[in-house]
Amino acid sequence: MNSIEVNHVSKSYGTVKALDDVSFSVSKGEVFGLIGPDGAGKTSMFRILCTLLLPNEGTASVDGFDVVKQMNDIRKRVGYMPGRFSLYQDLTVIENLEFFATLFGTTVEEGYDSIKAIYSQIERFKNRKAGALSGGMKQKLALSCALVHAPSVLFLDEPTTGVDPVSRKEFWEMLAMLKERGITIMASTPYLDEVRCCERVAFLDQGRVRGIGKPEEILAEYAHIFNPPPIERQPVPFVEALPQQTEQVIEVEHLVKAFGSFHAVDDISFTVKRGEIFGFLGANGAGKTTAMHILTGLNQPTSGRGTVAGFDISKEYEQIKKHIGYMSQKFSLYEDLTVAENIRLFAGIYGMDDKAIARKKDELLERLKFTDHKNDLVASLPLGWKQKLAFSVSIFHEPSVVFLDEPTGGVDPATRRQFWELIYDAAARGITVFVTTHYMDEAEYCDRISIMVDGKIKAMGTPEELKLRFDQPDMNHVFTYLARQATRSSD
């Protein structure tokens, strides 16, 4: 028996056809993947199956109930985790759980057996606000909220975006446990190791199904999209110069950031050279975001010293903000402004004069091949375009260093590869790139890497040095080996 049936479904938003004659089925108890590049139509498909959107054409059913005519029946029997977690940040763990239980006409007590195996891992933090949880803990809470009413079908739209590799592995182990209970699972993910955890996948591209089959079959057939060739990078002369001749753009000595008795950052020291691509890795809760906030002038250290672009992190943090670039996972563009307006706005914020802005704006539009789209609203751009524009805007003023906080979260492999070409180009121009990422293939692209565990730097070196030192085949195994040594559970 099929748990999900989709027949010739189409969905348009104005002139944009998000889904174009899509058909597939999912067997009861199957783990089924919906994969494809950004803008392929995956989220529209999830929202139709969860009765949050109506299709323009075609039919779909979940557990035998029609998504249009019997939506109330479907809502009682499905769980849904959207990509950006569905939690209320100002509510505590238990308040979130109680809220979702109430939505489905049940209680936490009644549904406890459905969530016990997962919720028990975070239950001791039940009075902590959701906004204060690490990514891995938010993930477990969101999954508990989706399961509290004992659904028969679970829809997961990129549920592990922004979560470290160890927490992602644990999440899929939880899904395997849910499958054993007979729950049907449909998930989308940009991570290839997660794609391989599915029994079958449908590859969606530009709103159409290009192929359905076992993960390895689809990944092999469309390798140019899911596994593009590695980037060839020419050595950067100043990175390889003698240490005494190389300018240190970031210097940190014995940096500590304490919140009461808890040391989020616990005595770390390191330096980063001009033009270097420095990977700053760590599991969720390891302290890397706190450290990055200090280096970007958003927070001050409890003790220790450091400089960024020659400015003191304790005293000259306002100067630091003017001499760096910054890009977060959520990007930082204004969606209701055009491409050109965003460029002018951020250039003005960084203190550039009108003549320089006008000259460099045209150069940038030409380089990105955005000239014909300069008057398009940013909201209308594909995700990959927004990402390239956000990065280009963050270094438009030629800063000494750019901080990239998980800039490729949830982005497909081909688009991530294009983004790293921009990073390499910036480094070749002498801009230092300080980057955090949960994609371990991206860690391989860095000149050097540090890995934080429990607020301390546990390892630092080139990717090759770290693989050799810990006798591991790749950076994913190095990261997992070190991250599993964490002892603190405060976040």
Coordinates of C-alpha atoms in Angstrom, one line a residue:
M1 CA 0.0 0.0 0.0
N2 CA 1.2 3.5 -0.9
S3 CA 1.2 6.1 1.9
I4 CA 1.8 9.0 -0.4
E5 CA 0.4 9.4 -4.0
V6 CA 1.2 12.4 -6.2
N7 CA -0.4 12.4 -9.7
H8 CA 0.3 15.1 -12.3
V9 CA 0.6 17.9 -9.7
S10 CA 1.5 21.5 -10.9
K11 CA 1.8 24.7 -8.9
S12 CA 2.5 28.2 -10.2
Y13 CA 3.3 31.5 -8.5
G14 CA 2.3 34.1 -11.1
T15 CA 4.5 33.3 -14.2
V16 CA 6.8 31.0 -12.2
K17 CA 6.0 27.3 -12.5
A18 CA 7.3 25.8 -9.2
L19 CA 5.9 22.3 -10.0
D20 CA 5.3 21.0 -13.5
D21 CA 3.3 17.7 -13.9
V22 CA 4.9 15.9 -10.9
S23 CA 4.0 12.3 -10.2
F24 CA 5.5 9.8 -7.7
S25 CA 4.4 7.5 -4.9
V26 CA 5.8 6.5 -1.5
S27 CA 5.2 3.1 0.1
K28 CA 4.0 2.7 3.7
G29 CA 6.9 2.7 6.0
E30 CA 9.4 3.8 3.4
V31 CA 12.2 6.4 3.8
F32 CA 11.9 8.5 0.6
G33 CA 14.1 11.4 -0.4
L34 CA 13.0 14.4 -2.4
I35 CA 16.3 15.9 -3.7
G36 CA 17.4 18.6 -6.2
P37 CA 19.0 22.0 -6.5
D38 CA 17.7 25.2 -4.9
G39 CA 14.4 26.4 -6.4
A40 CA 13.6 22.9 -7.8
G41 CA 10.1 23.0 -6.1
K42 CA 10.8 20.7 -3.1
T43 CA 9.3 23.0 -0.5
S44 CA 6.2 23.6 -2.6
M45 CA 5.7 19.9 -2.8
F46 CA 6.0 19.4 1.0
R47 CA 3.6 22.2 1.6
I48 CA 1.0 20.7 -0.8
L49 CA 1.3 17.3 0.9
C50 CA 0.9 18.9 4.3
T51 CA -2.2 20.8 3.1
L52 CA -0.6 24.2 3.5
L53 CA -0.8 25.0 -0.3
L54 CA -3.3 24.0 -2.9
P55 CA -2.1 22.5 -6.2
N56 CA -3.2 24.3 -9.4
E57 CA -3.5 21.0 -11.2
G58 CA -3.4 17.3 -10.4
T59 CA -4.2 15.3 -7.3
A60 CA -2.3 14.1 -4.2
S61 CA -3.2 12.0 -1.2
V62 CA -1.6 11.1 2.1
D63 CA -2.7 7.8 3.8
G64 CA -5.6 7.7 1.3
F65 CA -6.9 11.2 2.2
D66 CA -7.1 13.8 -0.6
V67 CA -5.0 16.9 0.2
V68 CA -7.7 19.3 -1.0
K69 CA -11.0 17.6 0.1
Q70 CA -9.8 15.9 3.3
M71 CA -7.2 18.3 4.6
N72 CA -8.4 18.0 8.3
D73 CA -8.0 14.2 8.2
I74 CA -4.4 14.6 6.8
R75 CA -3.4 17.2 9.4
K76 CA -4.3 14.8 12.2
R77 CA -1.9 12.2 10.9
V78 CA 1.1 14.0 9.6
G79 CA 4.1 15.5 11.3
Y80 CA 6.0 18.4 9.5
M81 CA 9.5 19.9 10.1
P82 CA 10.1 22.8 7.8
G83 CA 13.7 23.8 7.0
R84 CA 14.0 26.7 9.5
F85 CA 12.7 24.8 12.5
S86 CA 9.1 25.6 13.6
L87 CA 9.9 26.4 17.2
Y88 CA 9.0 29.5 19.2
Q89 CA 12.3 30.9 20.3
D90 CA 10.9 32.7 23.4
L91 CA 9.1 29.6 24.7
T92 CA 10.8 27.0 26.8
V93 CA 11.3 23.4 25.6
I94 CA 8.3 22.1 27.5
E95 CA 6.2 25.1 26.5
N96 CA 6.9 24.4 22.8
L97 CA 6.0 20.8 23.2
E98 CA 2.8 21.6 25.1
F99 CA 1.8 24.1 22.4
F100 CA 2.2 21.6 19.6
A101 CA 0.4 18.9 21.6
T102 CA -2.5 21.3 22.1
L103 CA -2.6 22.1 18.3
F104 CA -3.3 18.4 17.7
G105 CA -5.8 18.0 20.5
T106 CA -3.5 15.9 22.7
T107 CA -1.2 16.3 25.7
V108 CA 2.5 15.7 26.2
E109 CA 1.5 13.0 28.7
E110 CA -0.7 11.2 26.2
G111 CA 1.9 11.4 23.4
Y112 CA 5.0 10.8 25.6
D113 CA 5.5 7.2 24.3
S114 CA 5.7 8.5 20.8
I115 CA 8.6 10.9 21.6
K116 CA 10.2 9.3 24.6
A117 CA 13.3 8.0 22.8
I118 CA 14.1 11.4 21.4
Y119 CA 12.7 13.8 24.0
S120 CA 14.4 12.0 26.9
Q121 CA 17.8 13.3 25.4
I122 CA 16.8 16.9 26.0
E123 CA 14.2 16.6 28.8
R124 CA 16.6 17.8 31.5
F125 CA 16.6 21.2 29.7
K126 CA 12.9 21.4 29.5
N127 CA 12.8 24.9 31.2
R128 CA 15.4 26.4 28.8
K129 CA 14.1 28.7 26.1
A130 CA 14.3 27.2 22.6
G131 CA 16.3 30.2 21.4
A132 CA 19.1 29.3 23.8
L133 CA 19.5 25.7 22.5
S134 CA 22.2 24.5 20.2
G135 CA 21.3 23.4 16.7
G136 CA 21.3 19.7 17.6
M137 CA 19.0 20.2 20.5
K138 CA 16.6 22.4 18.5
Q139 CA 16.5 19.6 16.0
K140 CA 15.5 17.1 18.6
L141 CA 12.9 19.4 20.1
A142 CA 11.4 20.2 16.6
L143 CA 11.2 16.5 15.8
S144 CA 9.6 15.8 19.2
C145 CA 7.0 18.5 18.5
A146 CA 6.3 16.9 15.1
L147 CA 5.8 13.5 16.7
V148 CA 3.9 14.3 19.8
H149 CA 0.5 13.4 18.2
A150 CA 1.9 10.0 17.0
P151 CA 1.6 10.7 13.2
S152 CA 1.8 8.0 10.6
V153 CA 3.6 10.1 8.0
L154 CA 6.6 12.5 8.7
F155 CA 7.6 15.3 6.3
L156 CA 11.1 16.7 6.8
D157 CA 12.1 19.7 4.6
E158 CA 15.9 20.0 5.0
P159 CA 15.7 19.3 8.8
T160 CA 19.5 19.2 9.4
T161 CA 20.6 22.5 7.7
G162 CA 23.0 24.3 10.0
V163 CA 23.6 21.3 12.2
D164 CA 27.0 19.7 12.7
P165 CA 27.9 16.3 11.2
V166 CA 27.7 14.4 14.5
S167 CA 24.3 15.7 15.3
R168 CA 23.2 15.0 11.7
K169 CA 24.3 11.4 12.1
E170 CA 22.4 11.1 15.4
F171 CA 19.3 12.6 13.7
W172 CA 19.2 9.9 11.0
E173 CA 19.7 7.2 13.5
M174 CA 16.5 8.5 15.2
L175 CA 14.7 8.4 11.8
A176 CA 15.8 4.7 11.4
M177 CA 14.2 4.1 14.8
L178 CA 11.0 5.8 13.6
K179 CA 11.0 3.7 10.4
E180 CA 11.0 0.5 12.6
R181 CA 7.8 1.8 14.1
G182 CA 6.2 1.8 10.7
I183 CA 6.2 5.6 10.2
T184 CA 6.5 6.7 6.6
I185 CA 9.3 9.4 6.2
M186 CA 9.7 11.8 3.3
A187 CA 12.8 14.1 3.6
S188 CA 14.7 16.6 1.5
T189 CA 18.4 17.2 2.1
P190 CA 21.5 18.8 0.4
Y191 CA 23.8 16.4 2.2
L192 CA 24.9 13.4 0.1
D193 CA 25.5 11.1 3.1
E194 CA 21.8 11.7 4.1
V195 CA 20.6 11.1 0.6
R196 CA 22.2 7.7 0.8
C197 CA 20.2 7.0 4.0
C198 CA 17.0 7.0 1.9
E199 CA 15.6 3.8 0.3
R200 CA 14.5 5.7 -2.9
V201 CA 14.8 9.3 -4.0
A202 CA 13.0 11.5 -6.6
F203 CA 15.3 14.0 -8.3
L204 CA 13.3 17.3 -8.8
D205 CA 14.8 20.0 -11.1
Q206 CA 13.0 23.1 -12.3
G207 CA 9.7 21.7 -11.1
R208 CA 10.0 18.4 -12.9
V209 CA 10.9 14.9 -11.8
R210 CA 14.0 13.9 -13.7
G211 CA 14.4 10.5 -12.2
I212 CA 13.3 8.2 -9.4
G213 CA 15.3 5.3 -8.0
K214 CA 17.8 4.1 -5.5
P215 CA 20.1 6.9 -4.2
E216 CA 23.3 5.6 -5.8
E217 CA 21.6 5.3 -9.2
I218 CA 20.3 8.8 -9.2
L219 CA 23.6 10.3 -7.7
A220 CA 25.6 8.5 -10.4
E221 CA 23.3 9.5 -13.3
Y222 CA 23.3 13.2 -12.2
A223 CA 26.8 13.4 -10.8
H224 CA 27.4 16.7 -12.5
I225 CA 24.8 18.3 -10.2
F226 CA 25.3 16.3 -7.0
N227 CA 29.1 15.6 -7.2
P228 CA 30.8 18.3 -9.3
P229 CA 34.6 18.0 -9.7
P230 CA 36.7 19.5 -7.0
I231 CA 38.0 23.1 -7.6
E232 CA 41.5 23.5 -9.0
R233 CA 43.2 26.2 -7.0
Q234 CA 46.5 27.9 -7.8
P235 CA 48.8 28.3 -4.7
V236 CA 48.5 31.9 -3.3
P237 CA 52.1 33.3 -3.2
F238 CA 51.7 35.4 0.0
V239 CA 50.1 32.4 1.9
E240 CA 53.2 30.4 1.2
A241 CA 55.7 33.2 2.1
L242 CA 58.0 32.8 5.1
P243 CA 56.1 33.3 8.4
Q244 CA 58.2 36.3 9.4
Q245 CA 57.4 38.0 6.1
T246 CA 53.6 37.4 6.3
E247 CA 51.2 39.8 7.9
Q248 CA 49.0 38.4 10.6
V249 CA 45.5 39.8 10.0
I250 CA 44.0 38.0 13.1
E251 CA 46.0 37.4 16.3
V252 CA 44.4 35.9 19.4
E253 CA 46.1 35.0 22.7
H254 CA 44.4 33.2 25.6
L255 CA 40.9 34.4 24.7
V256 CA 38.2 33.6 27.3
K257 CA 34.5 34.4 27.2
A258 CA 32.6 33.4 30.4
F259 CA 28.9 33.5 31.2
G260 CA 28.9 33.1 34.9
S261 CA 30.9 29.9 35.7
F262 CA 30.4 28.6 32.1
H263 CA 33.3 29.2 29.7
A264 CA 31.9 29.3 26.2
V265 CA 35.4 30.1 24.9
D266 CA 38.1 28.7 27.1
D267 CA 41.6 30.0 26.6
I268 CA 42.1 29.8 22.8
S269 CA 45.1 31.2 20.9
F270 CA 45.8 31.3 17.1
T271 CA 46.8 33.6 14.2
V272 CA 45.6 33.9 10.7
K273 CA 47.7 35.3 7.8
R274 CA 46.7 37.7 5.0
G275 CA 45.0 36.0 2.1
E276 CA 44.6 32.7 4.1
I277 CA 41.3 30.7 4.0
F278 CA 40.9 29.7 7.7
G279 CA 38.3 27.1 8.6
F280 CA 36.9 27.5 12.1
L281 CA 35.0 24.3 12.9
G282 CA 33.2 22.8 15.8
A283 CA 30.1 21.0 16.8
N284 CA 27.0 23.0 17.7
G285 CA 27.7 24.4 21.2
A286 CA 31.5 24.1 20.9
G287 CA 31.9 27.9 21.3
K288 CA 32.8 28.9 17.7
T289 CA 29.9 31.4 17.3
T290 CA 30.8 33.1 20.6
A291 CA 34.4 33.4 19.4
M292 CA 33.3 34.8 16.0
H293 CA 31.1 37.4 17.7
I294 CA 34.2 38.6 19.7
L295 CA 36.4 38.8 16.5
T296 CA 33.7 40.7 14.6
G297 CA 33.2 43.3 17.4
L298 CA 29.8 42.1 18.4
N299 CA 30.9 41.0 21.9
Q300 CA 33.9 41.6 24.1
P301 CA 36.1 38.9 25.8
T302 CA 36.2 38.2 29.5
S303 CA 40.0 38.0 29.3
G304 CA 42.8 37.5 26.9
R305 CA 43.8 39.8 24.0
G306 CA 43.5 39.9 20.3
T307 CA 43.6 42.0 17.2
V308 CA 41.6 41.9 13.9
A309 CA 42.9 44.0 11.0
G310 CA 45.3 45.7 13.5
F311 CA 42.5 46.8 15.9
D312 CA 42.2 45.7 19.5
I313 CA 39.1 43.4 20.0
S314 CA 38.5 44.8 23.6
K315 CA 38.9 48.5 22.8
E316 CA 38.5 49.2 19.1
Y317 CA 35.6 46.9 18.2
E318 CA 33.8 49.8 16.4
Q319 CA 36.8 50.2 14.1
I320 CA 36.9 46.4 13.5
K321 CA 33.3 46.5 12.2
K322 CA 34.3 49.1 9.6
H323 CA 37.3 47.1 8.3
I324 CA 35.8 43.6 8.0
G325 CA 33.1 42.0 5.9
Y326 CA 30.5 39.6 7.3
M327 CA 28.1 37.2 5.9
S328 CA 25.8 34.9 7.8
Q329 CA 23.9 31.7 6.9
K330 CA 20.7 33.9 6.6
F331 CA 22.7 36.1 4.2
S332 CA 22.0 39.8 5.0
L333 CA 20.4 41.3 1.9
Y334 CA 17.2 43.4 1.9
E335 CA 14.6 41.4 -0.1
D336 CA 12.4 44.3 -1.0
L337 CA 15.3 46.3 -2.5
T338 CA 16.8 45.7 -6.0
V339 CA 20.2 44.2 -6.7
A340 CA 21.7 47.6 -7.4
E341 CA 20.0 49.2 -4.4
N342 CA 21.5 46.6 -2.1
I343 CA 24.9 47.2 -3.4
R344 CA 24.6 50.9 -3.0
L345 CA 23.2 50.6 0.5
F346 CA 25.9 48.4 1.9
A347 CA 28.7 50.3 0.1
G348 CA 27.4 53.4 1.8
I349 CA 27.3 51.7 5.2
Y350 CA 30.9 50.7 4.7
G351 CA 31.8 54.4 4.1
M352 CA 32.5 54.3 0.3
D353 CA 32.1 57.5 -1.7
D354 CA 29.5 57.8 -4.5
K355 CA 32.1 57.8 -7.3
A356 CA 33.8 54.6 -6.1
I357 CA 30.4 53.0 -5.6
A358 CA 29.2 53.8 -9.1
R359 CA 32.4 52.5 -10.7
K360 CA 32.7 49.3 -8.6
K361 CA 29.0 48.6 -8.8
D362 CA 29.1 48.2 -12.6
E363 CA 32.2 46.1 -12.4
L364 CA 30.6 43.8 -9.9
L365 CA 27.4 43.4 -11.9
E366 CA 29.4 42.5 -14.9
R367 CA 31.6 40.0 -13.1
L368 CA 28.5 38.3 -11.5
K369 CA 26.7 38.5 -14.9
F370 CA 23.9 40.4 -13.1
T371 CA 23.9 43.4 -15.3
D372 CA 20.5 42.5 -16.9
H373 CA 19.1 41.8 -13.4
K374 CA 20.3 44.9 -11.6
N375 CA 16.7 46.2 -11.2
D376 CA 15.3 42.9 -10.0
L377 CA 14.1 42.6 -6.5
V378 CA 16.4 40.4 -4.4
A379 CA 13.3 38.4 -3.2
S380 CA 12.8 37.2 -6.8
L381 CA 16.4 35.8 -7.2
P382 CA 17.3 32.1 -6.9
L383 CA 19.0 31.2 -3.6
G384 CA 22.4 30.7 -5.3
W385 CA 22.2 34.1 -6.8
K386 CA 21.4 35.7 -3.4
Q387 CA 24.3 33.9 -1.9
K388 CA 26.8 35.2 -4.5
L389 CA 25.4 38.7 -4.2
A390 CA 25.6 38.7 -0.4
F391 CA 29.2 37.5 -0.5
S392 CA 30.1 40.1 -3.1
V393 CA 28.5 42.9 -1.1
S394 CA 30.3 41.8 2.1
I395 CA 33.7 42.3 0.4
F396 CA 32.7 45.2 -1.9
H397 CA 34.8 47.6 0.2
E398 CA 37.9 45.4 0.0
P399 CA 38.1 44.6 3.7
S400 CA 41.2 43.0 5.3
V401 CA 39.1 40.0 6.4
V402 CA 35.7 38.6 5.7
F403 CA 33.9 36.4 8.2
L404 CA 31.6 33.8 6.7
D405 CA 29.2 32.1 9.2
E406 CA 28.0 28.9 7.6
P407 CA 27.4 30.8 4.3
T408 CA 26.4 27.6 2.3
G409 CA 23.9 26.1 4.7
G410 CA 21.2 24.3 2.8
V411 CA 22.7 25.0 -0.6
D412 CA 23.1 22.3 -3.3
P413 CA 26.6 21.0 -4.2
A414 CA 26.9 22.7 -7.6
T415 CA 26.0 26.1 -6.2
R416 CA 28.3 25.6 -3.2
R417 CA 31.2 24.9 -5.6
Q418 CA 30.5 28.2 -7.5
F419 CA 30.5 30.0 -4.1
W420 CA 33.9 28.6 -3.3
E421 CA 35.3 29.9 -6.5
L422 CA 34.3 33.4 -5.3
I423 CA 36.1 32.6 -2.0
Y424 CA 39.3 31.6 -3.8
D425 CA 39.1 34.7 -6.0
A426 CA 38.8 36.9 -2.8
A427 CA 41.8 35.1 -1.2
A428 CA 43.9 35.6 -4.3
R429 CA 43.2 39.4 -4.0
G430 CA 44.6 39.3 -0.5
I431 CA 41.4 39.2 1.5
T432 CA 41.6 36.8 4.5
V433 CA 38.6 34.4 4.7
F434 CA 37.5 33.2 8.1
V435 CA 34.8 30.6 7.5
T436 CA 32.6 28.3 9.6
T437 CA 30.9 25.3 7.9
H438 CA 29.3 22.0 8.6
Y439 CA 30.2 20.7 5.2
M440 CA 33.3 18.7 5.6
D441 CA 34.1 18.6 1.9
E442 CA 34.4 22.4 2.3
A443 CA 36.8 22.0 5.2
E444 CA 39.1 20.3 2.6
Y445 CA 39.2 23.6 0.6
C446 CA 40.7 25.6 3.5
D447 CA 44.4 26.4 3.9
R448 CA 44.2 25.6 7.6
I449 CA 41.5 24.4 10.0
S450 CA 40.9 24.7 13.7
I451 CA 38.4 22.4 15.4
M452 CA 36.8 23.5 18.7
V453 CA 35.6 21.1 21.3
D454 CA 34.1 22.3 24.7
G455 CA 35.3 25.8 24.2
K456 CA 38.9 24.8 23.4
I457 CA 40.8 24.4 20.2
K458 CA 41.5 20.6 20.1
A459 CA 43.3 20.6 16.7
M460 CA 44.8 23.0 14.2
G461 CA 46.6 22.5 10.9
T462 CA 46.1 21.9 7.2
P463 CA 43.5 19.3 6.2
E464 CA 46.3 16.9 5.2
E465 CA 48.1 17.4 8.5
L466 CA 45.0 16.7 10.5
K467 CA 44.1 13.6 8.5
L468 CA 47.6 12.3 9.0
R469 CA 47.8 13.2 12.7
F470 CA 44.5 11.4 13.6
D471 CA 44.9 8.6 11.1
Q472 CA 41.5 9.4 9.4
P473 CA 40.6 9.1 5.7
D474 CA 38.9 12.5 5.4
M475 CA 37.9 15.6 7.4
N476 CA 34.5 14.2 8.1
H477 CA 36.1 11.4 10.1
V478 CA 38.6 13.8 11.8
F479 CA 35.7 16.1 12.9
T480 CA 33.6 13.2 14.1
Y481 CA 36.5 11.7 16.0
L482 CA 37.2 15.0 17.9
A483 CA 33.6 16.1 18.4
R484 CA 32.7 12.8 20.1
Q485 CA 35.2 13.7 22.8
A486 CA 33.0 16.6 24.0
T487 CA 32.0 16.2 27.6
R488 CA 30.0 19.3 28.4
S489 CA 26.2 19.2 27.9
S490 CA 25.4 22.8 28.8
D491 CA 24.2 23.5 25.3

